[in-house]
Amino acid sequence: MVAQGSIGAEILKTDELYTAWIAISDLFLDTELKRSDIKFIVRRLAETAFSEEQLTEFYLYDVAPVCHINALPPHQVESGWHLIKSG
């Protein structure tokens, strides 16, 4: 068991945070999520020590601002390419 406040505890906390972020980011994949995908994401989040409130904050403030572009239709993601001048 790792003593609270030790470097080992901080590493475990960081690993759990990355696990939560990656699981939440799976919600933004460009493929249709199946029920089994959702269950897998929920299982990974449940295995962390974070509360539902913390996970919601990670979704809103950490993951969604970075991954939200994946939820846009392709024509919106690619808009602006015509503005780039070549040569």
PDB file as gemmi writes it, atoms N, CA and C in Angstrom:
CRYST1    1.000    1.000    1.000  90.00  90.00  90.00 P 1                      
ATOM      1  N   MET A   1       0.850  -1.185   0.000  1.00  0.00           N  
ATOM      2  CA  MET A   1       0.000   0.000   0.000  1.00  0.00           C  
ATOM      3  C   MET A   1       0.886   1.235   0.000  1.00  0.00           C  
ATOM      4  N   VAL A   2       0.498   2.233  -0.769  1.00  0.00           N  
ATOM      5  CA  VAL A   2       1.276   3.455  -0.893  1.00  0.00           C  
ATOM      6  C   VAL A   2       0.772   4.482   0.108  1.00  0.00           C  
ATOM      7  N   ALA A   3       1.716   5.097   0.826  1.00  0.00           N  
ATOM      8  CA  ALA A   3       1.340   6.107   1.808  1.00  0.00           C  
ATOM      9  C   ALA A   3       0.794   7.342   1.104  1.00  0.00           C  
ATOM     10  N   GLN A   4      -0.265   7.897   1.676  1.00  0.00           N  
ATOM     11  CA  GLN A   4      -0.871   9.085   1.081  1.00  0.00           C  
ATOM     12  C   GLN A   4       0.131  10.229   1.117  1.00  0.00           C  
ATOM     13  N   GLY A   5       0.225  10.966   0.002  1.00  0.00           N  
ATOM     14  CA  GLY A   5       1.148  12.076  -0.083  1.00  0.00           C  
ATOM     15  C   GLY A   5       2.505  11.696  -0.649  1.00  0.00           C  
ATOM     16  N   SER A   6       2.756  10.421  -0.825  1.00  0.00           N  
ATOM     17  CA  SER A   6       4.040  10.001  -1.375  1.00  0.00           C  
ATOM     18  C   SER A   6       4.035  10.156  -2.886  1.00  0.00           C  
ATOM     19  N   ILE A   7       5.228  10.102  -3.475  1.00  0.00           N  
ATOM     20  CA  ILE A   7       5.348  10.204  -4.925  1.00  0.00           C  
ATOM     21  C   ILE A   7       4.577   9.068  -5.590  1.00  0.00           C  
ATOM     22  N   GLY A   8       4.623   7.881  -5.019  1.00  0.00           N  
ATOM     23  CA  GLY A   8       3.889   6.742  -5.567  1.00  0.00           C  
ATOM     24  C   GLY A   8       2.395   7.006  -5.642  1.00  0.00           C  
ATOM     25  N   ALA A   9       1.849   7.669  -4.622  1.00  0.00           N  
ATOM     26  CA  ALA A   9       0.420   7.993  -4.607  1.00  0.00           C  
ATOM     27  C   ALA A   9       0.100   8.990  -5.715  1.00  0.00           C  
ATOM     28  N   GLU A  10       0.999   9.941  -5.943  1.00  0.00           N  
ATOM     29  CA  GLU A  10       0.780  10.921  -7.008  1.00  0.00           C  
ATOM     30  C   GLU A  10       0.818  10.253  -8.378  1.00  0.00           C  
ATOM     31  N   ILE A  11       1.708   9.292  -8.553  1.00  0.00           N  
ATOM     32  CA  ILE A  11       1.784   8.560  -9.824  1.00  0.00           C  
ATOM     33  C   ILE A  11       0.502   7.785 -10.057  1.00  0.00           C  
ATOM     34  N   LEU A  12       0.000   7.111  -9.022  1.00  0.00           N  
ATOM     35  CA  LEU A  12      -1.254   6.368  -9.153  1.00  0.00           C  
ATOM     36  C   LEU A  12      -2.391   7.315  -9.501  1.00  0.00           C  
ATOM     37  N   LYS A  13      -2.432   8.480  -8.865  1.00  0.00           N  
ATOM     38  CA  LYS A  13      -3.482   9.468  -9.138  1.00  0.00           C  
ATOM     39  C   LYS A  13      -3.392   9.943 -10.589  1.00  0.00           C  
ATOM     40  N   THR A  14      -2.174  10.192 -11.064  1.00  0.00           N  
ATOM     41  CA  THR A  14      -1.976  10.630 -12.445  1.00  0.00           C  
ATOM     42  C   THR A  14      -2.402   9.538 -13.417  1.00  0.00           C  
ATOM     43  N   ASP A  15      -2.046   8.295 -13.142  1.00  0.00           N  
ATOM     44  CA  ASP A  15      -2.457   7.181 -14.000  1.00  0.00           C  
ATOM     45  C   ASP A  15      -3.972   7.077 -14.065  1.00  0.00           C  
ATOM     46  N   GLU A  16      -4.625   7.252 -12.931  1.00  0.00           N  
ATOM     47  CA  GLU A  16      -6.097   7.200 -12.914  1.00  0.00           C  
ATOM     48  C   GLU A  16      -6.690   8.354 -13.714  1.00  0.00           C  
ATOM     49  N   LEU A  17      -6.072   9.516 -13.625  1.00  0.00           N  
ATOM     50  CA  LEU A  17      -6.550  10.670 -14.375  1.00  0.00           C  
ATOM     51  C   LEU A  17      -6.437  10.402 -15.873  1.00  0.00           C  
ATOM     52  N   TYR A  18      -5.304   9.879 -16.311  1.00  0.00           N  
ATOM     53  CA  TYR A  18      -5.133   9.538 -17.723  1.00  0.00           C  
ATOM     54  C   TYR A  18      -6.149   8.487 -18.160  1.00  0.00           C  
ATOM     55  N   THR A  19      -6.381   7.504 -17.307  1.00  0.00           N  
ATOM     56  CA  THR A  19      -7.379   6.478 -17.619  1.00  0.00           C  
ATOM     57  C   THR A  19      -8.748   7.110 -17.819  1.00  0.00           C  
ATOM     58  N   ALA A  20      -9.121   8.027 -16.935  1.00  0.00           N  
ATOM     59  CA  ALA A  20     -10.421   8.703 -17.048  1.00  0.00           C  
ATOM     60  C   ALA A  20     -10.484   9.534 -18.320  1.00  0.00           C  
ATOM     61  N   TRP A  21      -9.434  10.320 -18.592  1.00  0.00           N  
ATOM     62  CA  TRP A  21      -9.424  11.160 -19.790  1.00  0.00           C  
ATOM     63  C   TRP A  21      -9.551  10.320 -21.058  1.00  0.00           C  
ATOM     64  N   ILE A  22      -8.813   9.227 -21.123  1.00  0.00           N  
ATOM     65  CA  ILE A  22      -8.848   8.381 -22.320  1.00  0.00           C  
ATOM     66  C   ILE A  22     -10.220   7.743 -22.477  1.00  0.00           C  
ATOM     67  N   ALA A  23     -10.792   7.265 -21.381  1.00  0.00           N  
ATOM     68  CA  ALA A  23     -12.131   6.666 -21.447  1.00  0.00           C  
ATOM     69  C   ALA A  23     -13.153   7.698 -21.920  1.00  0.00           C  
ATOM     70  N   ILE A  24     -13.092   8.902 -21.372  1.00  0.00           N  
ATOM     71  CA  ILE A  24     -14.039   9.949 -21.771  1.00  0.00           C  
ATOM     72  C   ILE A  24     -13.820  10.340 -23.230  1.00  0.00           C  
ATOM     73  N   SER A  25     -12.569  10.388 -23.655  1.00  0.00           N  
ATOM     74  CA  SER A  25     -12.294  10.777 -25.043  1.00  0.00           C  
ATOM     75  C   SER A  25     -12.851   9.768 -26.041  1.00  0.00           C  
ATOM     76  N   ASP A  26     -13.042   8.526 -25.609  1.00  0.00           N  
ATOM     77  CA  ASP A  26     -13.655   7.520 -26.485  1.00  0.00           C  
ATOM     78  C   ASP A  26     -15.073   7.908 -26.892  1.00  0.00           C  
ATOM     79  N   LEU A  27     -15.704   8.789 -26.134  1.00  0.00           N  
ATOM     80  CA  LEU A  27     -17.046   9.261 -26.495  1.00  0.00           C  
ATOM     81  C   LEU A  27     -17.013  10.130 -27.754  1.00  0.00           C  
ATOM     82  N   PHE A  28     -15.839  10.607 -28.115  1.00  0.00           N  
ATOM     83  CA  PHE A  28     -15.693  11.503 -29.259  1.00  0.00           C  
ATOM     84  C   PHE A  28     -15.115  10.814 -30.493  1.00  0.00           C  
ATOM     85  N   LEU A  29     -15.087   9.504 -30.490  1.00  0.00           N  
ATOM     86  CA  LEU A  29     -14.571   8.788 -31.653  1.00  0.00           C  
ATOM     87  C   LEU A  29     -15.453   9.045 -32.863  1.00  0.00           C  
ATOM     88  N   ASP A  30     -14.882   8.946 -34.048  1.00  0.00           N  
ATOM     89  CA  ASP A  30     -15.647   9.230 -35.269  1.00  0.00           C  
ATOM     90  C   ASP A  30     -16.422   8.023 -35.778  1.00  0.00           C  
ATOM     91  N   THR A  31     -16.621   7.060 -34.916  1.00  0.00           N  
ATOM     92  CA  THR A  31     -17.429   5.897 -35.264  1.00  0.00           C  
ATOM     93  C   THR A  31     -18.633   5.842 -34.324  1.00  0.00           C  
ATOM     94  N   GLU A  32     -19.659   5.169 -34.771  1.00  0.00           N  
ATOM     95  CA  GLU A  32     -20.852   5.039 -33.938  1.00  0.00           C  
ATOM     96  C   GLU A  32     -20.559   4.115 -32.769  1.00  0.00           C  
ATOM     97  N   LEU A  33     -20.852   4.596 -31.566  1.00  0.00           N  
ATOM     98  CA  LEU A  33     -20.612   3.786 -30.377  1.00  0.00           C  
ATOM     99  C   LEU A  33     -21.732   2.762 -30.204  1.00  0.00           C  
ATOM    100  N   LYS A  34     -21.330   1.549 -29.923  1.00  0.00           N  
ATOM    101  CA  LYS A  34     -22.292   0.479 -29.648  1.00  0.00           C  
ATOM    102  C   LYS A  34     -22.503   0.393 -28.147  1.00  0.00           C  
ATOM    103  N   ARG A  35     -23.525  -0.320 -27.763  1.00  0.00           N  
ATOM    104  CA  ARG A  35     -23.812  -0.519 -26.340  1.00  0.00           C  
ATOM    105  C   ARG A  35     -22.597  -1.096 -25.618  1.00  0.00           C  
ATOM    106  N   SER A  36     -21.914  -2.021 -26.255  1.00  0.00           N  
ATOM    107  CA  SER A  36     -20.729  -2.634 -25.644  1.00  0.00           C  
ATOM    108  C   SER A  36     -19.611  -1.610 -25.450  1.00  0.00           C  
ATOM    109  N   ASP A  37     -19.503  -0.659 -26.370  1.00  0.00           N  
ATOM    110  CA  ASP A  37     -18.502   0.402 -26.231  1.00  0.00           C  
ATOM    111  C   ASP A  37     -18.805   1.267 -25.008  1.00  0.00           C  
ATOM    112  N   ILE A  38     -20.066   1.639 -24.868  1.00  0.00           N  
ATOM    113  CA  ILE A  38     -20.487   2.466 -23.730  1.00  0.00           C  
ATOM    114  C   ILE A  38     -20.241   1.726 -22.419  1.00  0.00           C  
ATOM    115  N   LYS A  39     -20.598   0.441 -22.384  1.00  0.00           N  
ATOM    116  CA  LYS A  39     -20.379  -0.356 -21.169  1.00  0.00           C  
ATOM    117  C   LYS A  39     -18.896  -0.411 -20.816  1.00  0.00           C  
ATOM    118  N   PHE A  40     -18.044  -0.534 -21.824  1.00  0.00           N  
ATOM    119  CA  PHE A  40     -16.601  -0.588 -21.592  1.00  0.00           C  
ATOM    120  C   PHE A  40     -16.104   0.743 -21.023  1.00  0.00           C  
ATOM    121  N   ILE A  41     -16.581   1.854 -21.573  1.00  0.00           N  
ATOM    122  CA  ILE A  41     -16.198   3.177 -21.078  1.00  0.00           C  
ATOM    123  C   ILE A  41     -16.652   3.344 -19.627  1.00  0.00           C  
ATOM    124  N   VAL A  42     -17.883   2.972 -19.350  1.00  0.00           N  
ATOM    125  CA  VAL A  42     -18.429   3.083 -17.996  1.00  0.00           C  
ATOM    126  C   VAL A  42     -17.616   2.227 -17.026  1.00  0.00           C  
ATOM    127  N   ARG A  43     -17.261   1.032 -17.433  1.00  0.00           N  
ATOM    128  CA  ARG A  43     -16.483   0.129 -16.577  1.00  0.00           C  
ATOM    129  C   ARG A  43     -15.119   0.747 -16.258  1.00  0.00           C  
ATOM    130  N   ARG A  44     -14.464   1.306 -17.273  1.00  0.00           N  
ATOM    131  CA  ARG A  44     -13.158   1.927 -17.026  1.00  0.00           C  
ATOM    132  C   ARG A  44     -13.277   3.120 -16.079  1.00  0.00           C  
ATOM    133  N   LEU A  45     -14.317   3.930 -16.242  1.00  0.00           N  
ATOM    134  CA  LEU A  45     -14.502   5.077 -15.360  1.00  0.00           C  
ATOM    135  C   LEU A  45     -14.832   4.637 -13.938  1.00  0.00           C  
ATOM    136  N   ALA A  46     -15.609   3.581 -13.820  1.00  0.00           N  
ATOM    137  CA  ALA A  46     -15.984   3.068 -12.493  1.00  0.00           C  
ATOM    138  C   ALA A  46     -14.782   2.510 -11.745  1.00  0.00           C  
ATOM    139  N   GLU A  47     -13.775   2.075 -12.469  1.00  0.00           N  
ATOM    140  CA  GLU A  47     -12.572   1.519 -11.845  1.00  0.00           C  
ATOM    141  C   GLU A  47     -11.655   2.608 -11.278  1.00  0.00           C  
ATOM    142  N   THR A  48     -11.912   3.864 -11.618  1.00  0.00           N  
ATOM    143  CA  THR A  48     -11.121   4.956 -11.050  1.00  0.00           C  
ATOM    144  C   THR A  48     -11.727   5.350  -9.709  1.00  0.00           C  
ATOM    145  N   ALA A  49     -10.993   6.160  -8.974  1.00  0.00           N  
ATOM    146  CA  ALA A  49     -11.461   6.601  -7.653  1.00  0.00           C  
ATOM    147  C   ALA A  49     -12.202   7.938  -7.723  1.00  0.00           C  
ATOM    148  N   PHE A  50     -12.488   8.405  -8.946  1.00  0.00           N  
ATOM    149  CA  PHE A  50     -13.111   9.714  -9.100  1.00  0.00           C  
ATOM    150  C   PHE A  50     -14.618   9.634  -8.924  1.00  0.00           C  
ATOM    151  N   SER A  51     -15.174  10.715  -8.375  1.00  0.00           N  
ATOM    152  CA  SER A  51     -16.625  10.804  -8.199  1.00  0.00           C  
ATOM    153  C   SER A  51     -17.280  11.146  -9.533  1.00  0.00           C  
ATOM    154  N   GLU A  52     -18.581  10.995  -9.578  1.00  0.00           N  
ATOM    155  CA  GLU A  52     -19.332  11.358 -10.783  1.00  0.00           C  
ATOM    156  C   GLU A  52     -19.155  12.848 -11.085  1.00  0.00           C  
ATOM    157  N   GLU A  53     -19.128  13.662 -10.054  1.00  0.00           N  
ATOM    158  CA  GLU A  53     -18.931  15.108 -10.232  1.00  0.00           C  
ATOM    159  C   GLU A  53     -17.551  15.394 -10.833  1.00  0.00           C  
ATOM    160  N   GLN A  54     -16.534  14.716 -10.348  1.00  0.00           N  
ATOM    161  CA  GLN A  54     -15.193  14.915 -10.894  1.00  0.00           C  
ATOM    162  C   GLN A  54     -15.122  14.472 -12.362  1.00  0.00           C  
ATOM    163  N   LEU A  55     -15.730  13.338 -12.659  1.00  0.00           N  
ATOM    164  CA  LEU A  55     -15.725  12.843 -14.038  1.00  0.00           C  
ATOM    165  C   LEU A  55     -16.459  13.805 -14.969  1.00  0.00           C  
ATOM    166  N   THR A  56     -17.538  14.396 -14.478  1.00  0.00           N  
ATOM    167  CA  THR A  56     -18.264  15.389 -15.267  1.00  0.00           C  
ATOM    168  C   THR A  56     -17.377  16.605 -15.529  1.00  0.00           C  
ATOM    169  N   GLU A  57     -16.645  17.034 -14.533  1.00  0.00           N  
ATOM    170  CA  GLU A  57     -15.727  18.162 -14.712  1.00  0.00           C  
ATOM    171  C   GLU A  57     -14.625  17.814 -15.717  1.00  0.00           C  
ATOM    172  N   PHE A  58     -14.098  16.599 -15.653  1.00  0.00           N  
ATOM    173  CA  PHE A  58     -13.083  16.183 -16.625  1.00  0.00           C  
ATOM    174  C   PHE A  58     -13.663  16.240 -18.037  1.00  0.00           C  
ATOM    175  N   TYR A  59     -14.901  15.769 -18.173  1.00  0.00           N  
ATOM    176  CA  TYR A  59     -15.564  15.788 -19.478  1.00  0.00           C  
ATOM    177  C   TYR A  59     -15.690  17.226 -19.991  1.00  0.00           C  
ATOM    178  N   LEU A  60     -16.240  18.101 -19.144  1.00  0.00           N  
ATOM    179  CA  LEU A  60     -16.538  19.476 -19.556  1.00  0.00           C  
ATOM    180  C   LEU A  60     -15.299  20.345 -19.764  1.00  0.00           C  
ATOM    181  N   TYR A  61     -14.307  20.193 -18.889  1.00  0.00           N  
ATOM    182  CA  TYR A  61     -13.202  21.153 -18.881  1.00  0.00           C  
ATOM    183  C   TYR A  61     -11.870  20.610 -19.400  1.00  0.00           C  
ATOM    184  N   ASP A  62     -11.717  19.298 -19.430  1.00  0.00           N  
ATOM    185  CA  ASP A  62     -10.448  18.731 -19.876  1.00  0.00           C  
ATOM    186  C   ASP A  62     -10.556  18.058 -21.241  1.00  0.00           C  
ATOM    187  N   VAL A  63     -11.562  17.217 -21.415  1.00  0.00           N  
ATOM    188  CA  VAL A  63     -11.636  16.396 -22.625  1.00  0.00           C  
ATOM    189  C   VAL A  63     -12.432  17.071 -23.739  1.00  0.00           C  
ATOM    190  N   ALA A  64     -13.629  17.525 -23.465  1.00  0.00           N  
ATOM    191  CA  ALA A  64     -14.478  18.107 -24.509  1.00  0.00           C  
ATOM    192  C   ALA A  64     -13.827  19.289 -25.236  1.00  0.00           C  
ATOM    193  N   PRO A  65     -13.150  20.203 -24.533  1.00  0.00           N  
ATOM    194  CA  PRO A  65     -12.521  21.305 -25.272  1.00  0.00           C  
ATOM    195  C   PRO A  65     -11.466  20.849 -26.282  1.00  0.00           C  
ATOM    196  N   VAL A  66     -10.853  19.719 -26.021  1.00  0.00           N  
ATOM    197  CA  VAL A  66      -9.821  19.198 -26.924  1.00  0.00           C  
ATOM    198  C   VAL A  66     -10.425  18.319 -28.013  1.00  0.00           C  
ATOM    199  N   CYS A  67     -11.416  17.504 -27.656  1.00  0.00           N  
ATOM    200  CA  CYS A  67     -11.942  16.488 -28.575  1.00  0.00           C  
ATOM    201  C   CYS A  67     -13.227  16.882 -29.289  1.00  0.00           C  
ATOM    202  N   HIS A  68     -13.826  18.005 -28.943  1.00  0.00           N  
ATOM    203  CA  HIS A  68     -15.139  18.340 -29.504  1.00  0.00           C  
ATOM    204  C   HIS A  68     -15.128  18.420 -31.034  1.00  0.00           C  
ATOM    205  N   ILE A  69     -14.015  18.750 -31.616  1.00  0.00           N  
ATOM    206  CA  ILE A  69     -13.956  18.875 -33.076  1.00  0.00           C  
ATOM    207  C   ILE A  69     -14.267  17.539 -33.765  1.00  0.00           C  
ATOM    208  N   ASN A  70     -13.984  16.435 -33.083  1.00  0.00           N  
ATOM    209  CA  ASN A  70     -14.288  15.120 -33.652  1.00  0.00           C  
ATOM    210  C   ASN A  70     -15.790  14.878 -33.771  1.00  0.00           C  
ATOM    211  N   ALA A  71     -16.583  15.626 -33.020  1.00  0.00           N  
ATOM    212  CA  ALA A  71     -18.030  15.445 -33.061  1.00  0.00           C  
ATOM    213  C   ALA A  71     -18.683  16.239 -34.186  1.00  0.00           C  
ATOM    214  N   LEU A  72     -17.919  17.113 -34.844  1.00  0.00           N  
ATOM    215  CA  LEU A  72     -18.469  17.917 -35.930  1.00  0.00           C  
ATOM    216  C   LEU A  72     -18.541  17.103 -37.218  1.00  0.00           C  
ATOM    217  N   PRO A  73     -19.517  17.423 -38.064  1.00  0.00           N  
ATOM    218  CA  PRO A  73     -19.571  16.757 -39.370  1.00  0.00           C  
ATOM    219  C   PRO A  73     -18.300  17.068 -40.164  1.00  0.00           C  
ATOM    220  N   PRO A  74     -17.870  16.156 -41.021  1.00  0.00           N  
ATOM    221  CA  PRO A  74     -16.613  16.351 -41.748  1.00  0.00           C  
ATOM    222  C   PRO A  74     -16.516  17.660 -42.515  1.00  0.00           C  
ATOM    223  N   HIS A  75     -17.612  18.120 -43.126  1.00  0.00           N  
ATOM    224  CA  HIS A  75     -17.528  19.356 -43.903  1.00  0.00           C  
ATOM    225  C   HIS A  75     -17.189  20.559 -43.026  1.00  0.00           C  
ATOM    226  N   GLN A  76     -17.550  20.526 -41.759  1.00  0.00           N  
ATOM    227  CA  GLN A  76     -17.217  21.633 -40.864  1.00  0.00           C  
ATOM    228  C   GLN A  76     -15.770  21.534 -40.391  1.00  0.00           C  
ATOM    229  N   VAL A  77     -15.302  20.324 -40.203  1.00  0.00           N  
ATOM    230  CA  VAL A  77     -13.933  20.136 -39.755  1.00  0.00           C  
ATOM    231  C   VAL A  77     -12.964  20.619 -40.821  1.00  0.00           C  
ATOM    232  N   GLU A  78     -13.291  20.371 -42.072  1.00  0.00           N  
ATOM    233  CA  GLU A  78     -12.383  20.705 -43.159  1.00  0.00           C  
ATOM    234  C   GLU A  78     -12.560  22.133 -43.654  1.00  0.00           C  
ATOM    235  N   SER A  79     -13.562  22.845 -43.185  1.00  0.00           N  
ATOM    236  CA  SER A  79     -13.759  24.208 -43.665  1.00  0.00           C  
ATOM    237  C   SER A  79     -12.544  25.053 -43.307  1.00  0.00           C  
ATOM    238  N   GLY A  80     -12.185  25.907 -44.211  1.00  0.00           N  
ATOM    239  CA  GLY A  80     -11.022  26.745 -43.995  1.00  0.00           C  
ATOM    240  C   GLY A  80      -9.826  26.337 -44.824  1.00  0.00           C  
ATOM    241  N   TRP A  81      -9.822  25.090 -45.287  1.00  0.00           N  
ATOM    242  CA  TRP A  81      -8.699  24.636 -46.110  1.00  0.00           C  
ATOM    243  C   TRP A  81      -8.591  25.466 -47.392  1.00  0.00           C  
ATOM    244  N   HIS A  82      -9.718  25.914 -47.899  1.00  0.00           N  
ATOM    245  CA  HIS A  82      -9.686  26.703 -49.136  1.00  0.00           C  
ATOM    246  C   HIS A  82      -9.031  28.074 -48.915  1.00  0.00           C  
ATOM    247  N   LEU A  83      -8.867  28.482 -47.670  1.00  0.00           N  
ATOM    248  CA  LEU A  83      -8.263  29.772 -47.374  1.00  0.00           C  
ATOM    249  C   LEU A  83      -6.732  29.739 -47.377  1.00  0.00           C  
ATOM    250  N   ILE A  84      -6.177  28.539 -47.342  1.00  0.00           N  
ATOM    251  CA  ILE A  84      -4.728  28.396 -47.315  1.00  0.00           C  
ATOM    252  C   ILE A  84      -4.195  28.624 -48.728  1.00  0.00           C  
ATOM    253  N   LYS A  85      -3.312  29.566 -48.851  1.00  0.00           N  
ATOM    254  CA  LYS A  85      -2.721  29.877 -50.147  1.00  0.00           C  
ATOM    255  C   LYS A  85      -1.538  28.953 -50.399  1.00  0.00           C  
ATOM    256  N   SER A  86      -1.463  28.429 -51.579  1.00  0.00           N  
ATOM    257  CA  SER A  86      -0.320  27.579 -51.911  1.00  0.00           C  
ATOM    258  C   SER A  86       0.698  28.391 -52.686  1.00  0.00           C  
ATOM    259  N   GLY A  87       1.961  28.063 -52.413  1.00  0.00           N  
ATOM    260  CA  GLY A  87       3.104  28.637 -53.110  1.00  0.00           C  
ATOM    261  C   GLY A  87       3.136  30.069 -53.019  1.00  0.00           C  
TER     262      GLY A  87                                                      
END                                                                             
